[in-house]
Coordinates of C-alpha atoms in Angstrom, one line a residue:
M1 CA 124.3 86.5 109.7
A2 CA 122.3 88.5 112.3
R3 CA 118.7 87.8 113.1
P4 CA 116.2 90.5 112.8
G5 CA 115.3 92.2 116.0
P6 CA 111.9 93.2 117.2
A7 CA 112.0 96.6 115.6
T8 CA 112.1 94.8 112.2
F9 CA 109.1 92.9 112.7
A10 CA 107.3 96.2 114.1
K11 CA 108.0 97.7 111.0
R12 CA 106.7 95.1 108.9
Q13 CA 103.5 95.1 110.5
R14 CA 103.4 98.8 110.4
E15 CA 103.9 98.2 106.7
L16 CA 101.5 95.7 106.1
S17 CA 98.9 97.8 107.9
K18 CA 99.5 100.8 106.1
K19 CA 99.2 98.6 102.7
R20 CA 95.8 97.2 103.9
K21 CA 94.5 100.9 104.8
R22 CA 95.5 102.2 101.1
Q23 CA 93.8 99.2 99.7
E24 CA 90.7 99.8 101.6
K25 CA 90.7 103.6 100.7
L26 CA 90.9 102.6 96.9
E27 CA 87.9 100.3 97.3
R28 CA 85.9 103.0 99.1
R29 CA 86.9 105.7 96.3
A30 CA 85.8 103.1 93.8
M31 CA 82.6 102.6 95.3
R32 CA 81.6 106.3 95.6
K33 CA 82.6 106.8 92.2
E34 CA 80.4 104.0 91.2
Q35 CA 77.7 105.3 93.3
K36 CA 77.9 108.7 91.9
A37 CA 77.7 107.5 88.3
E38 CA 74.4 105.5 89.3
D39 CA 73.1 108.7 90.7
V40 CA 73.8 110.7 87.6
A41 CA 72.0 108.2 85.8
N42 CA 69.0 108.3 87.8
T43 CA 68.9 112.1 87.8
S44 CA 69.3 112.0 84.3
D45 CA 65.7 110.5 83.9
V46 CA 64.1 114.0 85.0
G47 CA 65.1 115.8 81.8
A48 CA 68.0 117.7 80.4
D49 CA 66.0 120.9 80.4
I50 CA 64.6 120.7 84.2
D51 CA 66.7 121.7 87.2
P52 CA 66.7 118.5 89.4
D53 CA 67.0 120.4 92.5
I54 CA 63.4 122.1 91.6
A55 CA 61.6 118.9 90.1
G56 CA 58.4 118.1 91.3
I57 CA 57.8 121.5 93.0
I58 CA 54.8 123.1 92.5
P59 CA 54.4 126.8 92.2
G60 CA 51.8 128.6 94.1
P61 CA 49.8 128.3 97.2
Q62 CA 51.0 125.3 99.5
P63 CA 48.4 123.3 101.6
P64 CA 48.7 123.8 105.2
L65 CA 50.6 121.5 107.1
D66 CA 48.7 119.1 109.7
F67 CA 50.2 119.0 112.9

């Protein structure tokens, strides 16, 4: 029976690295999905009939900026 050469070891290391990166990517995706769900939950407090992009904006003249 032949012993595995250095190419086999290097290939195994690459495979493990790819597997680790895939797992990290899945974890990041899950975290982003969870964060988006939290953001949606937090913005729903404004109200369904109010656009969250313009919530809190007061129409009319604005006070002067202090430099």
